[in-house]
Structure formats: C-alpha cells, structure tokens
mmCIF file of C-alpha atoms in Angstrom:
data_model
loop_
_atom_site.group_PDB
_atom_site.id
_atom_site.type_symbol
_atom_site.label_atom_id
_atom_site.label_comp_id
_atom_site.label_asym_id
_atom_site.label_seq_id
_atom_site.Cartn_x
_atom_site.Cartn_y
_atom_site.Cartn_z
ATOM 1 C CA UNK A 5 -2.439 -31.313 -22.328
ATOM 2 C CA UNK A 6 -0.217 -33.421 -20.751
ATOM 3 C CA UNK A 7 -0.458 -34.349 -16.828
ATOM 4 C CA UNK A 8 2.982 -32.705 -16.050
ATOM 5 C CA UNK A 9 1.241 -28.974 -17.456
ATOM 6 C CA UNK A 10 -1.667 -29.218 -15.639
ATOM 7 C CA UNK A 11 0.337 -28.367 -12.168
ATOM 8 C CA UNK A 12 2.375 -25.634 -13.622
ATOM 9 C CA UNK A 13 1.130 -21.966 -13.062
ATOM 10 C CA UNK A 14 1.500 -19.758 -16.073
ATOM 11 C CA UNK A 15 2.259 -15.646 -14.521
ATOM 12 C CA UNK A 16 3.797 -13.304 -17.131
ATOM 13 C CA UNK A 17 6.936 -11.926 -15.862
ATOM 14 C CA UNK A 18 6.239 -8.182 -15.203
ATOM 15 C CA UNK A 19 8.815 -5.229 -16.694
ATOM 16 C CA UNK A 20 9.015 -2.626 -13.632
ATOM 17 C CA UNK A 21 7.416 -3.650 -10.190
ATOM 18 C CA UNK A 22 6.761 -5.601 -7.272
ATOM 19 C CA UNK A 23 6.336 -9.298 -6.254
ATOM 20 C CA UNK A 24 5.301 -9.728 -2.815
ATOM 21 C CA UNK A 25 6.009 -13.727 -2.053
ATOM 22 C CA UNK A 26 5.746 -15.942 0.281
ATOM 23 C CA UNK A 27 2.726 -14.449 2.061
ATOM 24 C CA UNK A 28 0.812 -16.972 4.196
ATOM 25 C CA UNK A 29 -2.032 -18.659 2.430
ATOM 26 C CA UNK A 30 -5.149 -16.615 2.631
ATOM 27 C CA UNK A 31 -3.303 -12.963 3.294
ATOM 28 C CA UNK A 32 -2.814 -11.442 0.232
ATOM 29 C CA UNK A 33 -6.402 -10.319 -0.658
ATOM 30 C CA UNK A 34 -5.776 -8.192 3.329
ATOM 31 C CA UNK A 35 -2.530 -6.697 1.598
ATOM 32 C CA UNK A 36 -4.109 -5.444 -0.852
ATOM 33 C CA UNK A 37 -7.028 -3.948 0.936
ATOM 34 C CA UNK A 38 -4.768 -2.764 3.307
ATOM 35 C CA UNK A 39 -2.363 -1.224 0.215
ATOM 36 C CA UNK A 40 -5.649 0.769 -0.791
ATOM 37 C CA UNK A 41 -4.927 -1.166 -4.481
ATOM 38 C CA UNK A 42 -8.447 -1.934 -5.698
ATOM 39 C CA UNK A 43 -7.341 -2.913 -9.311
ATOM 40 C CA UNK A 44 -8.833 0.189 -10.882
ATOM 41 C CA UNK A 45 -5.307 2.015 -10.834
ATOM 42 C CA UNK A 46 -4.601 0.632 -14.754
ATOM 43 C CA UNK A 47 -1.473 -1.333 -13.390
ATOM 44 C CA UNK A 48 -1.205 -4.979 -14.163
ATOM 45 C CA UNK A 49 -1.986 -7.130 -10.858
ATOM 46 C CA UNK A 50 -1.568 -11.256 -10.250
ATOM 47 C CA UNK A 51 -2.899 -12.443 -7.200
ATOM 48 C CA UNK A 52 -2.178 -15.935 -6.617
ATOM 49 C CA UNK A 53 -3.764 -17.431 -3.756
ATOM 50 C CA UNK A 54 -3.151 -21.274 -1.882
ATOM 51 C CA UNK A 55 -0.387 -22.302 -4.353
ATOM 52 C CA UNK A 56 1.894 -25.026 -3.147
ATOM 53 C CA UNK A 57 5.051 -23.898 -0.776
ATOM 54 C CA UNK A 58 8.225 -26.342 -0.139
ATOM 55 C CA UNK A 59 8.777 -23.840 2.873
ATOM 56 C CA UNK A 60 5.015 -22.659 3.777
ATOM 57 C CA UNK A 61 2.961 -25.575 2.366
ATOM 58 C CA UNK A 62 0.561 -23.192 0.980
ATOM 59 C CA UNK A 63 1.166 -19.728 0.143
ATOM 60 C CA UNK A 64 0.032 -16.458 -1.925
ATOM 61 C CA UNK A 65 1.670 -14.545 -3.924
ATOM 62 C CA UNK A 66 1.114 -10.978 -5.190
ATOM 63 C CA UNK A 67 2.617 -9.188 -8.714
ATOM 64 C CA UNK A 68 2.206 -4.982 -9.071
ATOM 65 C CA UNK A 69 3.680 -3.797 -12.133
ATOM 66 C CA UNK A 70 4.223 -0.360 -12.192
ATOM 67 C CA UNK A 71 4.584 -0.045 -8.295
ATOM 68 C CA UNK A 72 7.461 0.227 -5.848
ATOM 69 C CA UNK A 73 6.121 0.107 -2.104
ATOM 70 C CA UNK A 74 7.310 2.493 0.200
ATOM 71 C CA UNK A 75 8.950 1.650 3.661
ATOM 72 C CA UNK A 76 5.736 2.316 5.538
ATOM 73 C CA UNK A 77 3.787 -0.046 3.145
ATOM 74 C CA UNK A 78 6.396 -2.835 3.779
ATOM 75 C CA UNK A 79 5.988 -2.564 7.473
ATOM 76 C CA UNK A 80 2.305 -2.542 7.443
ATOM 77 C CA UNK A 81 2.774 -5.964 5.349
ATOM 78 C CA UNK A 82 5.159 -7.323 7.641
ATOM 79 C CA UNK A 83 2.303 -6.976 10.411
ATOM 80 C CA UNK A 84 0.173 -8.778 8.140
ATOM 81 C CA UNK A 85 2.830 -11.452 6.533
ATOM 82 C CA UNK A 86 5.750 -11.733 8.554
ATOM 83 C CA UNK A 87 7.103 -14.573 6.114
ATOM 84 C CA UNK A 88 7.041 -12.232 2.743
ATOM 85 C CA UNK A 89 9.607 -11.267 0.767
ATOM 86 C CA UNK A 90 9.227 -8.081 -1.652
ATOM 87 C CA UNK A 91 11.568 -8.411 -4.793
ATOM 88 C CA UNK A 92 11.834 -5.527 -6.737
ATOM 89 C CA UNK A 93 11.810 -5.809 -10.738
ATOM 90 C CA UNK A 94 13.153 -3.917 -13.237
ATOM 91 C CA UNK A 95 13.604 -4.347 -17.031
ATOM 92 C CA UNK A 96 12.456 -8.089 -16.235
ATOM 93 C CA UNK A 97 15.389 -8.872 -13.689
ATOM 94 C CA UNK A 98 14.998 -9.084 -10.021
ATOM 95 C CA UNK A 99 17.552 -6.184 -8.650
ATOM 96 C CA UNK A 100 16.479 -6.220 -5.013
ATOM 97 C CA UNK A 101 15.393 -9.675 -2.921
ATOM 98 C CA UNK A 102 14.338 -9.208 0.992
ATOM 99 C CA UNK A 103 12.573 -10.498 3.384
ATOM 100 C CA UNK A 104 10.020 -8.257 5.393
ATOM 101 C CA UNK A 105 10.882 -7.598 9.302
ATOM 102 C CA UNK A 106 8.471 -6.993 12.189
ATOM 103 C CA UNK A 107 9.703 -3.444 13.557
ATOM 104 C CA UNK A 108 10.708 -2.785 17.396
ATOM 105 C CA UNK A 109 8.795 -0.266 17.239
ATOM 106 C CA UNK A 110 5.324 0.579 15.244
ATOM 107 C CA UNK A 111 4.452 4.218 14.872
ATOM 108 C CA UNK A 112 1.693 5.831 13.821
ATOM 109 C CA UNK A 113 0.688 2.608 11.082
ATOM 110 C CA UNK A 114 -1.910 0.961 13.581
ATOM 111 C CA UNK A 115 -4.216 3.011 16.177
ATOM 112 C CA UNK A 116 -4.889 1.804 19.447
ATOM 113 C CA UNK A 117 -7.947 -0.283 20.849
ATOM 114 C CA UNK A 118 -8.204 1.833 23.740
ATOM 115 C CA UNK A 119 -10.350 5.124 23.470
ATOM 116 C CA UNK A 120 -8.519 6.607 26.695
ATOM 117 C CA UNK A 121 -5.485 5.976 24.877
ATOM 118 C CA UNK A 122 -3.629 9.734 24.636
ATOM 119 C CA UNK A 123 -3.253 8.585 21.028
ATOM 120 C CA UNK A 124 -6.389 8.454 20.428
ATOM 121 C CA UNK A 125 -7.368 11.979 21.955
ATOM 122 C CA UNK A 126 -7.864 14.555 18.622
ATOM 123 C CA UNK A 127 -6.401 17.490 21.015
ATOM 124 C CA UNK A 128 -3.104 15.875 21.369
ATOM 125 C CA UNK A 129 -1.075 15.781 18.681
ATOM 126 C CA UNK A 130 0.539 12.233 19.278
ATOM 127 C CA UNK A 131 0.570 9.085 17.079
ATOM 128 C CA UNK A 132 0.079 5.828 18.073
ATOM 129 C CA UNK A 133 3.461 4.369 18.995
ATOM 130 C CA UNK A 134 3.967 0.218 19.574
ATOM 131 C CA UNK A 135 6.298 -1.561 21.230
ATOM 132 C CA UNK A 136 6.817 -5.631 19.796
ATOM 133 C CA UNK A 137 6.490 -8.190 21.970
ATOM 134 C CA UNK A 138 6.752 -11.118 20.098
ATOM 135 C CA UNK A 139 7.810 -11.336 16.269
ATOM 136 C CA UNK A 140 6.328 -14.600 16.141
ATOM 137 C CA UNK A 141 3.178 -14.265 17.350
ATOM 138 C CA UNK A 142 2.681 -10.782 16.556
ATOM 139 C CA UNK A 143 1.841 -9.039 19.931
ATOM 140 C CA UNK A 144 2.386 -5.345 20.444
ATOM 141 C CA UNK A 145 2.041 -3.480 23.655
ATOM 142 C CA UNK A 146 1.084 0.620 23.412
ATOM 143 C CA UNK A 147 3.792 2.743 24.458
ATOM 144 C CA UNK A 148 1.283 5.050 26.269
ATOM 145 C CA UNK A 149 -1.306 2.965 27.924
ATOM 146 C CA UNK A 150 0.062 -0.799 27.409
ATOM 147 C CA UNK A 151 -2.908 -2.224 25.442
ATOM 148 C CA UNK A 152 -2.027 -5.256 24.242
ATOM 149 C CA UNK A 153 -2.847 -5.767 20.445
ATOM 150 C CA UNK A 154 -2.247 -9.293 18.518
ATOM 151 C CA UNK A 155 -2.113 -10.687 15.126
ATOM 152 C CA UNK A 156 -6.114 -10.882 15.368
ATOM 153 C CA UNK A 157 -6.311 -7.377 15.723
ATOM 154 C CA UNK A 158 -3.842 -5.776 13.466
ATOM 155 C CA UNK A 159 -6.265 -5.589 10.321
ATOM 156 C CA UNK A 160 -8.981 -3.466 12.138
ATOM 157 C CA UNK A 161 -6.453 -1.666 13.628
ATOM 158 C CA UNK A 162 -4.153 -0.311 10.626
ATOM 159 C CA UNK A 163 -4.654 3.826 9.910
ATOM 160 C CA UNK A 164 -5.275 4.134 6.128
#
C-alpha cells in the first residue's frame, strides 16, 4: 500500500439518501441519537467521525441511505451542528446541497428547563416555543418565562 492510500477514506457512494456533512467533530454520534436511528432500521449507515476539514479542521460526517429527513429533523440538527450541510442523493447524484439554519424561532423541538414554565404544565395545551438569541453561540430565551437555554443544554433538552 502505498503512503499516498493510507490517508484516503474509502465510503461507498449511496443510491437514494442523505449525507449530513460538515458536522463539528464529535457531534454526529448526538445526531443520531437524537434522529432515534439506532442502526437496526436495515438502512445502510457511515458514520465518520474526526476526519480532516480544510474549513472545520476536524469534522464528522454522516451517510443514511434510504432516508430523507424531514424539516423538523433538520432543525433539531441545526441546534446540534450549526455548520452541517444535508445533501440529498438520488440515483447516485447529489440533487439538493444546503446548509442547515438556526431558526428565529424553536417550537415545540426542545422543552424548557423550567418546571413553572406554562409549557411544561400537562393541563395547558401549549408547546414549548424559543426565541434565538445568538446563532453563534446557540442561546435561546423561552417565549413564556425567558429561561435562558445554551448550546450545553440543547441535547437534554430536545422532545423525542
């Protein structure tokens, strides 16, 4: 094997799916988790963690054959990766290339810290409801009692 192989990565290409890039290093086993996708679904999965980034220095990278994600599930990863991109694959080809965004507003995808929170009251029909504060740094204030949550938060915090 010569030295130039040994730093290549070898991935098959998948037919129909998803390829969730450019996740920071370390996050994609949380997407997952947080994607309820435990690998027992009989879908073909790559999950390629710490590989070198020109724009990240170190990323992950995630392949789902089989599987579009849905809005909702592409918000919840943008609260987890705000750096990924999703490309959509069909028949080989990517057909659809974007970048995730950070919402304005975060409804009813992460509950709120605060037990006296009205969203958190099972008599009142309301769902949690977020307000972004900073994209960046990932802070989001509750519309109904102004808890602040942060990026340290979000993973305990997202309603499955």
């Amino acid at each position: 094997m010569s030295s130039e192989n040994i730093h290549t990565l070898v991935v098959p290409k998948i037919l129909n799916g998803t390829v969730i890039d450019h996740i920071p290093a370390g996050r994609a086993l949380d997407i997952l988790k947080v994607l309820n996708i435990t690998g027992g679904e009989g879908w073909r999965i790559a999950v390629l963690l710490n590989v070198e980034s020109k724009k990240l220095g170190r990323k992950d990278i995630i392949k789902i054959e089989r599987r579009k994600l849905t809005s909702a599930e592409v918000n919840v990863i943008a609260l987890i990766a705000p750096t990924a991109t999703i490309n959509i694959i069909e028949n080989f080809v990517v057909v659809e290339k974007f970048k995730v965004n950070v919402p304005e507003v975060i409804e009813g995808v992460i509950r709120c810290p605060n037990p006296t929170c009205i969203s958190n009251k099972e008599r009142e029909p309301v769902k949690s409801r977020f307000r972004t504060l900073s994209k960046d740094q990932l802070i989001f204030r509750c519309e109904y009692c102004s808890t602040i949550v942060t990026r340290d938060d979000i993973l305990k915090l997202i309603i499955r």
